[in-house]
PDB file of C-alpha atoms in Angstrom:
ATOM      1  CA  MET A   1       0.000   0.000   0.000  1.00 79.00           C
ATOM      2  CA  LYS A   2       1.610   3.266  -1.110  1.00 92.00           C
ATOM      3  CA  LEU A   3       1.530   6.432   0.956  1.00 97.00           C
ATOM      4  CA  LYS A   4      -0.641   8.930  -0.916  1.00 98.00           C
ATOM      5  CA  ILE A   5       1.057  12.329  -0.753  1.00 98.00           C
ATOM      6  CA  GLY A   6      -0.321  15.717  -1.703  1.00 98.00           C
ATOM      7  CA  MET A   7       2.085  18.546  -2.523  1.00 98.00           C
ATOM      8  CA  VAL A   8       1.857  22.226  -1.634  1.00 98.00           C
ATOM      9  CA  GLY A   9       4.089  24.370  -3.808  1.00 94.00           C
ATOM     10  CA  THR A  10       5.419  24.186  -7.363  1.00 94.00           C
ATOM     11  CA  ASN A  11       8.971  25.522  -7.148  1.00 90.00           C
ATOM     12  CA  PHE A  12      12.246  23.783  -8.034  1.00 90.00           C
ATOM     13  CA  ILE A  13      12.425  21.924  -4.719  1.00 94.00           C
ATOM     14  CA  SER A  14       9.038  20.407  -5.569  1.00 96.00           C
ATOM     15  CA  ASP A  15      10.563  19.070  -8.784  1.00 97.00           C
ATOM     16  CA  ASP A  16      13.279  17.376  -6.722  1.00 97.00           C
ATOM     17  CA  PHE A  17      10.681  15.932  -4.362  1.00 97.00           C
ATOM     18  CA  CYS A  18       8.679  14.428  -7.226  1.00 97.00           C
ATOM     19  CA  ASP A  19      11.857  12.876  -8.603  1.00 97.00           C
ATOM     20  CA  ALA A  20      12.760  11.462  -5.175  1.00 97.00           C
ATOM     21  CA  THR A  21       9.277  10.051  -4.593  1.00 97.00           C
ATOM     22  CA  ARG A  22       9.387   8.210  -7.904  1.00 96.00           C
ATOM     23  CA  GLN A  23      12.486   6.407  -6.604  1.00 97.00           C
ATOM     24  CA  VAL A  24      10.835   5.289  -3.355  1.00 96.00           C
ATOM     25  CA  PRO A  25       8.440   2.335  -3.854  1.00 93.00           C
ATOM     26  CA  GLY A  26       6.285   3.126  -0.808  1.00 93.00           C
ATOM     27  CA  ALA A  27       5.110   6.596  -1.844  1.00 96.00           C
ATOM     28  CA  GLU A  28       3.300   8.382  -4.654  1.00 96.00           C
ATOM     29  CA  VAL A  29       2.285  12.000  -5.308  1.00 97.00           C
ATOM     30  CA  CYS A  30      -1.468  12.040  -5.964  1.00 97.00           C
ATOM     31  CA  ALA A  31      -2.393  15.726  -5.852  1.00 98.00           C
ATOM     32  CA  ILE A  32      -0.980  19.233  -6.025  1.00 98.00           C
ATOM     33  CA  TYR A  33      -2.251  22.389  -4.354  1.00 98.00           C
ATOM     34  CA  SER A  34      -1.468  25.693  -6.041  1.00 96.00           C
ATOM     35  CA  ARG A  35      -2.948  29.156  -5.661  1.00 94.00           C
ATOM     36  CA  LYS A  36      -3.194  29.411  -9.462  1.00 95.00           C
ATOM     37  CA  GLN A  37      -4.885  26.752 -11.577  1.00 96.00           C
ATOM     38  CA  GLU A  38      -2.605  27.337 -14.539  1.00 96.00           C
ATOM     39  CA  THR A  39       0.559  26.959 -12.460  1.00 96.00           C
ATOM     40  CA  GLY A  40      -0.776  23.785 -10.877  1.00 96.00           C
ATOM     41  CA  ASP A  41      -1.809  22.330 -14.240  1.00 97.00           C
ATOM     42  CA  VAL A  42       1.632  22.914 -15.763  1.00 97.00           C
ATOM     43  CA  PHE A  43       3.376  21.303 -12.782  1.00 97.00           C
ATOM     44  CA  ALA A  44       0.950  18.362 -12.664  1.00 97.00           C
ATOM     45  CA  GLN A  45       1.381  17.655 -16.360  1.00 97.00           C
ATOM     46  CA  LYS A  46       5.153  17.788 -16.016  1.00 96.00           C
ATOM     47  CA  HIS A  47       5.168  15.157 -13.254  1.00 97.00           C
ATOM     48  CA  GLY A  48       2.085  13.096 -14.093  1.00 96.00           C
ATOM     49  CA  ILE A  49       0.112  14.178 -11.029  1.00 97.00           C
ATOM     50  CA  PRO A  50      -3.602  13.372 -11.564  1.00 97.00           C
ATOM     51  CA  CYS A  51      -5.314  16.040  -9.430  1.00 97.00           C
ATOM     52  CA  VAL A  52      -4.864  19.809  -9.084  1.00 98.00           C
ATOM     53  CA  TYR A  53      -6.568  21.915  -6.409  1.00 98.00           C
ATOM     54  CA  THR A  54      -6.727  25.637  -5.739  1.00 97.00           C
ATOM     55  CA  ASN A  55      -8.847  25.171  -2.600  1.00 98.00           C
ATOM     56  CA  TYR A  56      -6.810  23.918   0.366  1.00 98.00           C
ATOM     57  CA  ASP A  57      -9.741  22.288   2.169  1.00 98.00           C
ATOM     58  CA  MET A  58     -10.735  20.323  -0.939  1.00 98.00           C
ATOM     59  CA  PHE A  59      -7.107  19.334  -1.396  1.00 98.00           C
ATOM     60  CA  LEU A  60      -6.900  17.984   2.176  1.00 98.00           C
ATOM     61  CA  ASN A  61     -10.179  16.082   1.762  1.00 97.00           C
ATOM     62  CA  SER A  62      -9.100  14.307  -1.439  1.00 96.00           C
ATOM     63  CA  GLY A  63      -8.100  11.000   0.163  1.00 96.00           C
ATOM     64  CA  LEU A  64      -4.504  11.864   1.016  1.00 98.00           C
ATOM     65  CA  ASP A  65      -2.421  10.172   3.707  1.00 98.00           C
ATOM     66  CA  ALA A  66       0.214  12.880   3.952  1.00 98.00           C
ATOM     67  CA  VAL A  67       1.168  16.368   2.779  1.00 98.00           C
ATOM     68  CA  TYR A  68       4.517  17.711   1.622  1.00 98.00           C
ATOM     69  CA  ILE A  69       4.649  21.472   2.207  1.00 98.00           C
ATOM     70  CA  ALA A  70       7.020  23.553   0.071  1.00 97.00           C
ATOM     71  CA  SER A  71       5.223  26.887   0.187  1.00 95.00           C
ATOM     72  CA  PRO A  72       6.862  30.191   1.275  1.00 92.00           C
ATOM     73  CA  ASN A  73       8.129  30.088   4.861  1.00 93.00           C
ATOM     74  CA  PHE A  74       5.412  32.317   6.296  1.00 94.00           C
ATOM     75  CA  ALA A  75       2.713  29.811   5.246  1.00 95.00           C
ATOM     76  CA  HIS A  76       4.296  26.698   6.767  1.00 97.00           C
ATOM     77  CA  CYS A  77       2.740  26.903  10.211  1.00 98.00           C
ATOM     78  CA  THR A  78      -0.853  27.572   9.150  1.00 98.00           C
ATOM     79  CA  GLN A  79      -0.850  24.991   6.367  1.00 98.00           C
ATOM     80  CA  THR A  80       0.861  22.373   8.523  1.00 98.00           C
ATOM     81  CA  ILE A  81      -1.533  22.720  11.450  1.00 98.00           C
ATOM     82  CA  LYS A  82      -4.558  22.532   9.180  1.00 98.00           C
ATOM     83  CA  ALA A  83      -3.179  19.383   7.554  1.00 98.00           C
ATOM     84  CA  LEU A  84      -2.359  17.753  10.904  1.00 98.00           C
ATOM     85  CA  GLU A  85      -5.828  18.544  12.244  1.00 98.00           C
ATOM     86  CA  SER A  86      -7.360  16.935   9.169  1.00 98.00           C
ATOM     87  CA  GLY A  87      -5.493  13.697   9.890  1.00 98.00           C
ATOM     88  CA  LYS A  88      -2.587  14.068   7.472  1.00 98.00           C
ATOM     89  CA  HIS A  89       1.045  13.423   8.263  1.00 98.00           C
ATOM     90  CA  VAL A  90       3.267  16.367   7.258  1.00 98.00           C
ATOM     91  CA  LEU A  91       6.709  16.610   5.716  1.00 98.00           C
ATOM     92  CA  CYS A  92       7.480  20.336   5.866  1.00 98.00           C
ATOM     93  CA  GLU A  93      10.306  22.044   4.013  1.00 98.00           C
ATOM     94  CA  LYS A  94      12.970  23.923   5.921  1.00 96.00           C
ATOM     95  CA  VAL A  95      12.797  26.189   7.728  1.00 96.00           C
ATOM     96  CA  MET A  96       9.936  24.489   9.495  1.00 97.00           C
ATOM     97  CA  ALA A  97       8.411  27.832  10.507  1.00 97.00           C
ATOM     98  CA  MET A  98       9.154  31.498  11.123  1.00 96.00           C
ATOM     99  CA  ASN A  99       9.998  31.294  14.830  1.00 97.00           C
ATOM    100  CA  GLU A 100      10.108  29.083  17.910  1.00 98.00           C
ATOM    101  CA  GLN A 101       6.504  29.796  18.862  1.00 98.00           C
ATOM    102  CA  GLU A 102       5.259  28.555  15.491  1.00 98.00           C
ATOM    103  CA  VAL A 103       7.457  25.445  15.575  1.00 98.00           C
ATOM    104  CA  ARG A 104       6.221  24.585  19.068  1.00 98.00           C
ATOM    105  CA  SER A 105       2.602  24.996  17.995  1.00 98.00           C
ATOM    106  CA  MET A 106       3.181  22.646  15.053  1.00 98.00           C
ATOM    107  CA  ILE A 107       4.848  20.024  17.246  1.00 98.00           C
ATOM    108  CA  ASP A 108       2.085  20.276  19.855  1.00 98.00           C
ATOM    109  CA  CYS A 109      -0.531  19.843  17.128  1.00 98.00           C
ATOM    110  CA  ALA A 110       1.218  16.759  15.731  1.00 98.00           C
ATOM    111  CA  ARG A 111       1.340  15.166  19.169  1.00 98.00           C
ATOM    112  CA  LYS A 112      -2.247  16.058  19.958  1.00 98.00           C
ATOM    113  CA  ASN A 113      -3.482  14.490  16.723  1.00 98.00           C
ATOM    114  CA  ASN A 114      -1.019  11.569  16.828  1.00 98.00           C
ATOM    115  CA  MET A 115       0.400  12.461  13.418  1.00 98.00           C
ATOM    116  CA  ILE A 116       3.967  12.517  12.113  1.00 98.00           C
ATOM    117  CA  LEU A 117       5.545  15.935  11.589  1.00 99.00           C
ATOM    118  CA  LEU A 118       8.988  16.005  10.009  1.00 98.00           C
ATOM    119  CA  GLU A 119      11.184  18.820   8.700  1.00 98.00           C
ATOM    120  CA  ALA A 120      12.573  18.105   5.225  1.00 98.00           C
ATOM    121  CA  MET A 121      16.179  18.758   6.214  1.00 97.00           C
ATOM    122  CA  ARG A 122      18.312  16.750   3.786  1.00 96.00           C
ATOM    123  CA  PRO A 123      21.471  16.311   5.917  1.00 95.00           C
ATOM    124  CA  ASP A 124      19.478  14.735   8.751  1.00 96.00           C
ATOM    125  CA  PHE A 125      18.785  11.656   6.645  1.00 97.00           C
ATOM    126  CA  ASP A 126      21.791  11.458   4.329  1.00 97.00           C
ATOM    127  CA  PRO A 127      23.992   8.418   5.173  1.00 97.00           C
ATOM    128  CA  ALA A 128      27.033  10.686   4.841  1.00 97.00           C
ATOM    129  CA  PHE A 129      26.261  12.211   8.242  1.00 95.00           C
ATOM    130  CA  ASP A 130      26.182   8.796   9.913  1.00 95.00           C
ATOM    131  CA  ILE A 131      29.666   8.243   8.496  1.00 97.00           C
ATOM    132  CA  ILE A 132      30.771  11.641   9.817  1.00 97.00           C
ATOM    133  CA  GLN A 133      29.480  10.896  13.319  1.00 95.00           C
ATOM    134  CA  LYS A 134      31.221   7.504  13.378  1.00 96.00           C
ATOM    135  CA  ALA A 135      34.499   9.125  12.259  1.00 97.00           C
ATOM    136  CA  LEU A 136      34.451  11.914  14.865  1.00 97.00           C
ATOM    137  CA  PRO A 137      36.347   9.929  17.570  1.00 97.00           C
ATOM    138  CA  ARG A 138      39.226   9.474  15.140  1.00 97.00           C
ATOM    139  CA  ILE A 139      40.045  13.209  15.089  1.00 97.00           C
ATOM    140  CA  GLY A 140      40.366  13.460  18.854  1.00 97.00           C
ATOM    141  CA  LYS A 141      38.866  16.124  21.066  1.00 97.00           C
ATOM    142  CA  LEU A 142      36.819  18.461  18.904  1.00 97.00           C
ATOM    143  CA  ARG A 143      37.834  22.116  19.143  1.00 98.00           C
ATOM    144  CA  ARG A 144      36.191  23.871  16.220  1.00 98.00           C
ATOM    145  CA  ALA A 145      33.571  23.306  13.540  1.00 98.00           C
ATOM    146  CA  SER A 146      33.166  25.544  10.507  1.00 98.00           C
ATOM    147  CA  PHE A 147      30.154  24.710   8.340  1.00 98.00           C
ATOM    148  CA  GLU A 148      29.857  26.759   5.187  1.00 98.00           C
ATOM    149  CA  PHE A 149      27.160  27.114   2.531  1.00 97.00           C
ATOM    150  CA  CYS A 150      27.759  30.031   0.151  1.00 97.00           C
ATOM    151  CA  GLN A 151      25.882  29.678  -3.100  1.00 95.00           C
ATOM    152  CA  TYR A 152      25.299  32.488  -5.594  1.00 96.00           C
ATOM    153  CA  SER A 153      21.557  32.456  -6.241  1.00 94.00           C
ATOM    154  CA  SER A 154      20.363  32.185  -9.836  1.00 91.00           C
ATOM    155  CA  ARG A 155      17.801  34.864  -8.941  1.00 92.00           C
ATOM    156  CA  TYR A 156      20.357  37.366  -7.678  1.00 94.00           C
ATOM    157  CA  ASP A 157      21.114  38.557 -11.211  1.00 93.00           C
ATOM    158  CA  SER A 158      17.483  39.677 -11.517  1.00 93.00           C
ATOM    159  CA  TYR A 159      17.733  41.485  -8.185  1.00 92.00           C
ATOM    160  CA  ARG A 160      20.827  43.334  -9.376  1.00 94.00           C
ATOM    161  CA  GLN A 161      18.817  44.448 -12.406  1.00 92.00           C
ATOM    162  CA  GLY A 162      16.005  45.793 -10.234  1.00 91.00           C
ATOM    163  CA  VAL A 163      13.612  42.836 -10.299  1.00 93.00           C
ATOM    164  CA  VAL A 164      12.906  41.421  -6.834  1.00 91.00           C
ATOM    165  CA  GLN A 165      11.744  37.806  -7.038  1.00 90.00           C
ATOM    166  CA  ASN A 166      10.391  35.839  -4.081  1.00 86.00           C
ATOM    167  CA  ALA A 167      13.845  34.404  -3.326  1.00 88.00           C
ATOM    168  CA  PHE A 168      14.989  37.924  -2.338  1.00 93.00           C
ATOM    169  CA  ASN A 169      11.750  39.237  -0.863  1.00 89.00           C
ATOM    170  CA  PRO A 170      11.926  39.625   2.942  1.00 88.00           C
ATOM    171  CA  LYS A 171       8.190  40.415   3.084  1.00 84.00           C
ATOM    172  CA  ILE A 172       7.341  36.728   2.651  1.00 82.00           C
ATOM    173  CA  GLY A 173       9.773  35.517   5.296  1.00 82.00           C
ATOM    174  CA  ASN A 174      12.748  34.903   3.063  1.00 87.00           C
ATOM    175  CA  ALA A 175      16.361  35.442   4.117  1.00 95.00           C
ATOM    176  CA  ALA A 176      19.634  33.736   3.327  1.00 97.00           C
ATOM    177  CA  LEU A 177      19.738  32.712   6.999  1.00 98.00           C
ATOM    178  CA  MET A 178      16.408  30.904   6.679  1.00 95.00           C
ATOM    179  CA  ASP A 179      17.076  29.586   3.187  1.00 94.00           C
ATOM    180  CA  ILE A 180      20.610  28.165   3.274  1.00 95.00           C
ATOM    181  CA  GLY A 181      22.193  29.234   6.568  1.00 98.00           C
ATOM    182  CA  VAL A 182      19.727  26.859   8.213  1.00 98.00           C
ATOM    183  CA  TYR A 183      21.561  23.857   6.722  1.00 98.00           C
ATOM    184  CA  CYS A 184      24.738  24.779   8.614  1.00 98.00           C
ATOM    185  CA  ILE A 185      22.987  25.660  11.866  1.00 98.00           C
ATOM    186  CA  HIS A 186      20.770  22.579  11.835  1.00 98.00           C
ATOM    187  CA  SER A 187      23.705  20.251  11.178  1.00 98.00           C
ATOM    188  CA  LEU A 188      25.672  21.819  14.033  1.00 98.00           C
ATOM    189  CA  VAL A 189      22.892  21.528  16.614  1.00 97.00           C
ATOM    190  CA  ARG A 190      22.194  17.999  15.460  1.00 96.00           C
ATOM    191  CA  LEU A 191      25.814  17.041  16.134  1.00 96.00           C
ATOM    192  CA  PHE A 192      26.454  19.124  19.263  1.00 96.00           C
ATOM    193  CA  GLY A 193      23.103  20.268  20.678  1.00 96.00           C
ATOM    194  CA  MET A 194      22.184  23.789  21.758  1.00 97.00           C
ATOM    195  CA  PRO A 195      25.121  26.199  22.128  1.00 98.00           C
ATOM    196  CA  LYS A 196      25.842  28.144  25.311  1.00 97.00           C
ATOM    197  CA  ALA A 197      25.880  31.431  23.399  1.00 98.00           C
ATOM    198  CA  VAL A 198      25.235  32.781  19.911  1.00 98.00           C
ATOM    199  CA  LYS A 199      26.754  35.741  18.080  1.00 98.00           C
ATOM    200  CA  ALA A 200      25.440  36.708  14.652  1.00 98.00           C
ATOM    201  CA  LEU A 201      26.452  39.107  11.878  1.00 98.00           C
ATOM    202  CA  SER A 202      24.523  39.819   8.687  1.00 97.00           C
ATOM    203  CA  THR A 203      25.067  41.595   5.353  1.00 97.00           C
ATOM    204  CA  LYS A 204      21.801  43.125   4.132  1.00 96.00           C
ATOM    205  CA  LEU A 205      20.789  44.239   0.669  1.00 96.00           C
ATOM    206  CA  SER A 206      19.119  47.570  -0.075  1.00 93.00           C
ATOM    207  CA  ASN A 207      15.614  46.122   0.484  1.00 93.00           C
ATOM    208  CA  GLY A 208      16.576  44.724   3.889  1.00 92.00           C
ATOM    209  CA  PHE A 209      17.086  41.172   2.633  1.00 95.00           C
ATOM    210  CA  ASP A 210      19.678  39.170   4.568  1.00 96.00           C
ATOM    211  CA  GLY A 211      22.108  38.260   1.781  1.00 97.00           C
ATOM    212  CA  SER A 212      24.888  36.636   3.785  1.00 98.00           C
ATOM    213  CA  GLY A 213      26.166  36.254   7.312  1.00 98.00           C
ATOM    214  CA  ILE A 214      27.964  34.358  10.040  1.00 98.00           C
ATOM    215  CA  VAL A 215      26.487  32.730  13.140  1.00 98.00           C
ATOM    216  CA  LEU A 216      29.044  31.910  15.860  1.00 98.00           C
ATOM    217  CA  MET A 217      28.037  29.241  18.369  1.00 98.00           C
ATOM    218  CA  GLU A 218      29.827  28.646  21.669  1.00 98.00           C
ATOM    219  CA  TYR A 219      30.037  25.191  23.255  1.00 98.00           C
ATOM    220  CA  GLU A 220      31.779  23.937  26.398  1.00 95.00           C
ATOM    221  CA  ASP A 221      35.133  23.010  24.844  1.00 95.00           C
ATOM    222  CA  MET A 222      34.771  24.242  21.269  1.00 98.00           C
ATOM    223  CA  THR A 223      33.399  26.914  18.987  1.00 98.00           C
ATOM    224  CA  ALA A 224      31.339  26.497  15.830  1.00 98.00           C
ATOM    225  CA  GLU A 225      30.440  28.796  12.989  1.00 98.00           C
ATOM    226  CA  ALA A 226      27.785  28.746  10.301  1.00 98.00           C
ATOM    227  CA  VAL A 227      28.866  30.764   7.252  1.00 98.00           C
ATOM    228  CA  TYR A 228      26.216  31.366   4.599  1.00 98.00           C
ATOM    229  CA  SER A 229      25.532  33.468   1.518  1.00 98.00           C
ATOM    230  CA  LYS A 230      23.136  33.772  -1.413  1.00 97.00           C
ATOM    231  CA  ILE A 231      25.111  36.598  -3.023  1.00 97.00           C
ATOM    232  CA  SER A 232      28.553  34.992  -3.345  1.00 97.00           C
ATOM    233  CA  VAL A 233      30.056  31.557  -3.811  1.00 95.00           C
ATOM    234  CA  SER A 234      32.732  29.841  -1.750  1.00 91.00           C
ATOM    235  CA  VAL A 235      35.274  27.157  -2.603  1.00 89.00           C
ATOM    236  CA  ASN A 236      35.815  26.222   1.060  1.00 93.00           C
ATOM    237  CA  PRO A 237      34.608  22.890   2.438  1.00 96.00           C
ATOM    238  CA  SER A 238      32.938  22.526   5.808  1.00 98.00           C
ATOM    239  CA  VAL A 239      35.468  21.306   8.378  1.00 98.00           C
ATOM    240  CA  LEU A 240      35.382  19.624  11.776  1.00 98.00           C
ATOM    241  CA  HIS A 241      38.672  20.385  13.585  1.00 98.00           C
ATOM    242  CA  GLY A 242      39.901  17.969  16.244  1.00 97.00           C
ATOM    243  CA  GLU A 243      43.143  17.836  18.199  1.00 97.00           C
ATOM    244  CA  ASP A 244      44.284  14.806  16.187  1.00 97.00           C
ATOM    245  CA  GLY A 245      42.892  15.701  12.770  1.00 97.00           C
ATOM    246  CA  SER A 246      40.007  17.042  10.723  1.00 97.00           C
ATOM    247  CA  ILE A 247      37.015  15.904   8.687  1.00 98.00           C
ATOM    248  CA  LEU A 248      36.245  17.796   5.470  1.00 98.00           C
ATOM    249  CA  ILE A 249      32.752  17.873   3.943  1.00 98.00           C
ATOM    250  CA  ASP A 250      32.506  19.194   0.407  1.00 96.00           C
ATOM    251  CA  TYR A 251      28.830  20.246   0.316  1.00 95.00           C
ATOM    252  CA  ILE A 252      26.880  20.512   3.542  1.00 96.00           C
ATOM    253  CA  SER A 253      23.346  19.997   2.169  1.00 95.00           C
ATOM    254  CA  LYS A 254      24.303  17.178  -0.191  1.00 95.00           C
ATOM    255  CA  PRO A 255      27.702  15.663   0.633  1.00 96.00           C
ATOM    256  CA  GLU A 256      29.482  13.975  -2.242  1.00 96.00           C
ATOM    257  CA  LYS A 257      32.997  13.723  -0.808  1.00 96.00           C
ATOM    258  CA  LEU A 258      34.188  13.228   2.767  1.00 97.00           C
ATOM    259  CA  GLU A 259      37.851  13.366   3.692  1.00 97.00           C
ATOM    260  CA  LEU A 260      39.645  12.479   6.914  1.00 97.00           C
ATOM    261  CA  ARG A 261      43.029  14.086   7.653  1.00 96.00           C
ATOM    262  CA  LEU A 262      45.044  12.888  10.644  1.00 95.00           C
ATOM    263  CA  ARG A 263      48.349  14.004  12.145  1.00 84.00           C
ATOM    264  CA  LYS A 264      51.219  11.521  12.276  1.00 75.00           C
ATOM    265  CA  SER A 265      52.598  12.940  15.518  1.00 65.00           C
ATOM    266  CA  SER A 266      52.244  15.961  17.768  1.00 55.00           C
ATOM    267  CA  ARG A 267      54.927  17.766  15.770  1.00 54.00           C
ATOM    268  CA  ASP A 268      53.467  17.084  12.327  1.00 51.00           C
ATOM    269  CA  THR A 269      51.190  19.410  10.408  1.00 52.00           C
ATOM    270  CA  LEU A 270      48.046  18.056   8.813  1.00 50.00           C
ATOM    271  CA  ASP A 271      49.707  18.353   5.394  1.00 55.00           C
ATOM    272  CA  GLY A 272      52.280  15.824   6.501  1.00 55.00           C
ATOM    273  CA  GLY A 273      49.764  13.452   8.030  1.00 72.00           C
ATOM    274  CA  GLU A 274      47.445  10.709   6.860  1.00 85.00           C
ATOM    275  CA  GLN A 275      44.674  11.460   4.379  1.00 91.00           C
ATOM    276  CA  GLU A 276      41.756   9.114   3.833  1.00 93.00           C
ATOM    277  CA  LYS A 277      38.600   9.300   1.757  1.00 92.00           C
ATOM    278  CA  LEU A 278      35.598   8.212   3.826  1.00 93.00           C
ATOM    279  CA  SER A 279      33.832   5.828   1.513  1.00 88.00           C
ATOM    280  CA  PHE A 280      30.162   6.152   0.597  1.00 90.00           C
ATOM    281  CA  ILE A 281      28.085   6.336  -2.575  1.00 93.00           C
ATOM    282  CA  PRO A 282      26.208   9.667  -2.788  1.00 94.00           C
ATOM    283  CA  ALA A 283      22.700   9.664  -4.224  1.00 95.00           C
ATOM    284  CA  ASP A 284      21.931  11.811  -7.240  1.00 95.00           C
ATOM    285  CA  ASN A 285      18.961  13.162  -5.275  1.00 97.00           C
ATOM    286  CA  ASN A 286      19.409  12.763  -1.524  1.00 97.00           C
ATOM    287  CA  MET A 287      15.782  13.702  -0.872  1.00 98.00           C
ATOM    288  CA  ILE A 288      15.062   9.994  -1.276  1.00 98.00           C
ATOM    289  CA  TYR A 289      16.394   9.479   2.245  1.00 98.00           C
ATOM    290  CA  GLU A 290      13.959  11.925   3.842  1.00 98.00           C
ATOM    291  CA  VAL A 291      11.042  10.308   1.980  1.00 98.00           C
ATOM    292  CA  LYS A 292      12.131   6.869   3.206  1.00 98.00           C
ATOM    293  CA  GLU A 293      12.476   8.081   6.807  1.00 98.00           C
ATOM    294  CA  PHE A 294       9.110   9.854   6.636  1.00 98.00           C
ATOM    295  CA  ILE A 295       7.480   6.571   5.609  1.00 98.00           C
ATOM    296  CA  ARG A 296       9.346   4.645   8.316  1.00 98.00           C
ATOM    297  CA  LEU A 297       8.232   7.065  11.040  1.00 98.00           C
ATOM    298  CA  ILE A 298       4.618   6.788   9.878  1.00 98.00           C
ATOM    299  CA  GLU A 299       4.706   2.994   9.799  1.00 97.00           C
ATOM    300  CA  ALA A 300       6.356   2.873  13.237  1.00 98.00           C
ATOM    301  CA  GLY A 301       4.029   5.503  14.705  1.00 98.00           C
ATOM    302  CA  GLU A 302       7.005   7.495  16.078  1.00 98.00           C
ATOM    303  CA  VAL A 303       5.234  10.779  16.755  1.00 98.00           C
ATOM    304  CA  ASN A 304       7.870  11.876  19.300  1.00 97.00           C
ATOM    305  CA  HIS A 305      10.929  11.254  17.151  1.00 98.00           C
ATOM    306  CA  LYS A 306      14.403  12.785  17.628  1.00 98.00           C
ATOM    307  CA  TYR A 307      14.206  15.112  14.601  1.00 98.00           C
ATOM    308  CA  LEU A 308      11.654  17.351  16.314  1.00 98.00           C
ATOM    309  CA  GLN A 309      14.267  18.430  18.867  1.00 98.00           C
ATOM    310  CA  TYR A 310      16.751  19.208  16.091  1.00 98.00           C
ATOM    311  CA  SER A 311      14.165  21.449  14.433  1.00 98.00           C
ATOM    312  CA  LEU A 312      13.314  23.170  17.693  1.00 98.00           C
ATOM    313  CA  ASP A 313      16.961  23.800  18.611  1.00 98.00           C
ATOM    314  CA  THR A 314      17.649  25.144  15.118  1.00 98.00           C
ATOM    315  CA  ILE A 315      14.839  27.690  15.198  1.00 98.00           C
ATOM    316  CA  LYS A 316      15.963  28.856  18.651  1.00 98.00           C
ATOM    317  CA  VAL A 317      19.400  29.668  17.260  1.00 98.00           C
ATOM    318  CA  ILE A 318      17.855  31.334  14.201  1.00 98.00           C
ATOM    319  CA  ASP A 319      15.550  33.445  16.395  1.00 98.00           C
ATOM    320  CA  GLU A 320      18.543  34.700  18.380  1.00 98.00           C
ATOM    321  CA  ALA A 321      20.513  35.399  15.189  1.00 98.00           C
ATOM    322  CA  ARG A 322      17.566  37.343  13.805  1.00 97.00           C
ATOM    323  CA  ARG A 323      17.254  39.333  17.023  1.00 97.00           C
ATOM    324  CA  GLN A 324      20.917  40.303  16.982  1.00 98.00           C
ATOM    325  CA  THR A 325      20.915  41.275  13.293  1.00 97.00           C
ATOM    326  CA  SER A 326      17.530  43.064  13.385  1.00 95.00           C
ATOM    327  CA  LEU A 327      16.130  40.692  10.793  1.00 93.00           C
ATOM    328  CA  HIS A 328      12.378  41.341  10.833  1.00 87.00           C
ATOM    329  CA  PHE A 329       9.569  40.102   8.609  1.00 84.00           C
ATOM    330  CA  SER A 330       6.231  41.790   7.998  1.00 71.00           C
TER     331      SER A 330
END
């Protein structure tokens, strides 16, 4: 019996989700909700989705088991709660919601209705991060973590020409922090928990959009930093620095190469030490792992799963970073 999933949103991430779902035998996309009929029809035809709805209530009452929400950030909470209350499990795109209060209300609603709520955070489910966690003891006492995601947005060219698309519109809850900085922050709190202190810096565009920034996170015996940007690109990997070596991650949201570098002795530099590729086979579309875990949680009835705490800790850090950088949404 396949899980019947309805989709909210028709952007590029929805394309990736459809592709991932086709690769997972236990799921199928049966319906799409879009504010505009024409947009929904085009997307449905592209992916072979049989039903298109422009009314959210009708969409929820169309025989679905679950809903994948990929709408603008500001709509996540309202749409998620309505879906949960109608008896649908929810896989919600990152960031799960706009602030801690909204995330808590979504989690409370899922528990109250005994439904699965899961944030679609790719690194959480990618096998590469299991390999990273298993390799951590090999680099000795951890002293620093620098996770970096700097990706020049394809829509930034339009912004520079005076056309503000949704990707650079702070009025609908968008920000580089929420869009791609969240990958770094989420991965850090997943590995190390909530930091003792947070310090954030942001570079804003002329319309107030958070284009890039740094979030410093203090832990008991180490420091961590999340470096993010939608207006520049970086060639730096993400790195976990231990006293005996380091682990390098090429792409934080979709790892394709992991490298372990160890010292030979206390007097050696890393360049003179041992280098080892951590072996794994990356998926072309690592969203397949979140779809598989979503199905597993539903089948197991794990309403109070570990990923909810990761999402809650992440939004707490983001809220504090927003407060310090005066990042406000209307």
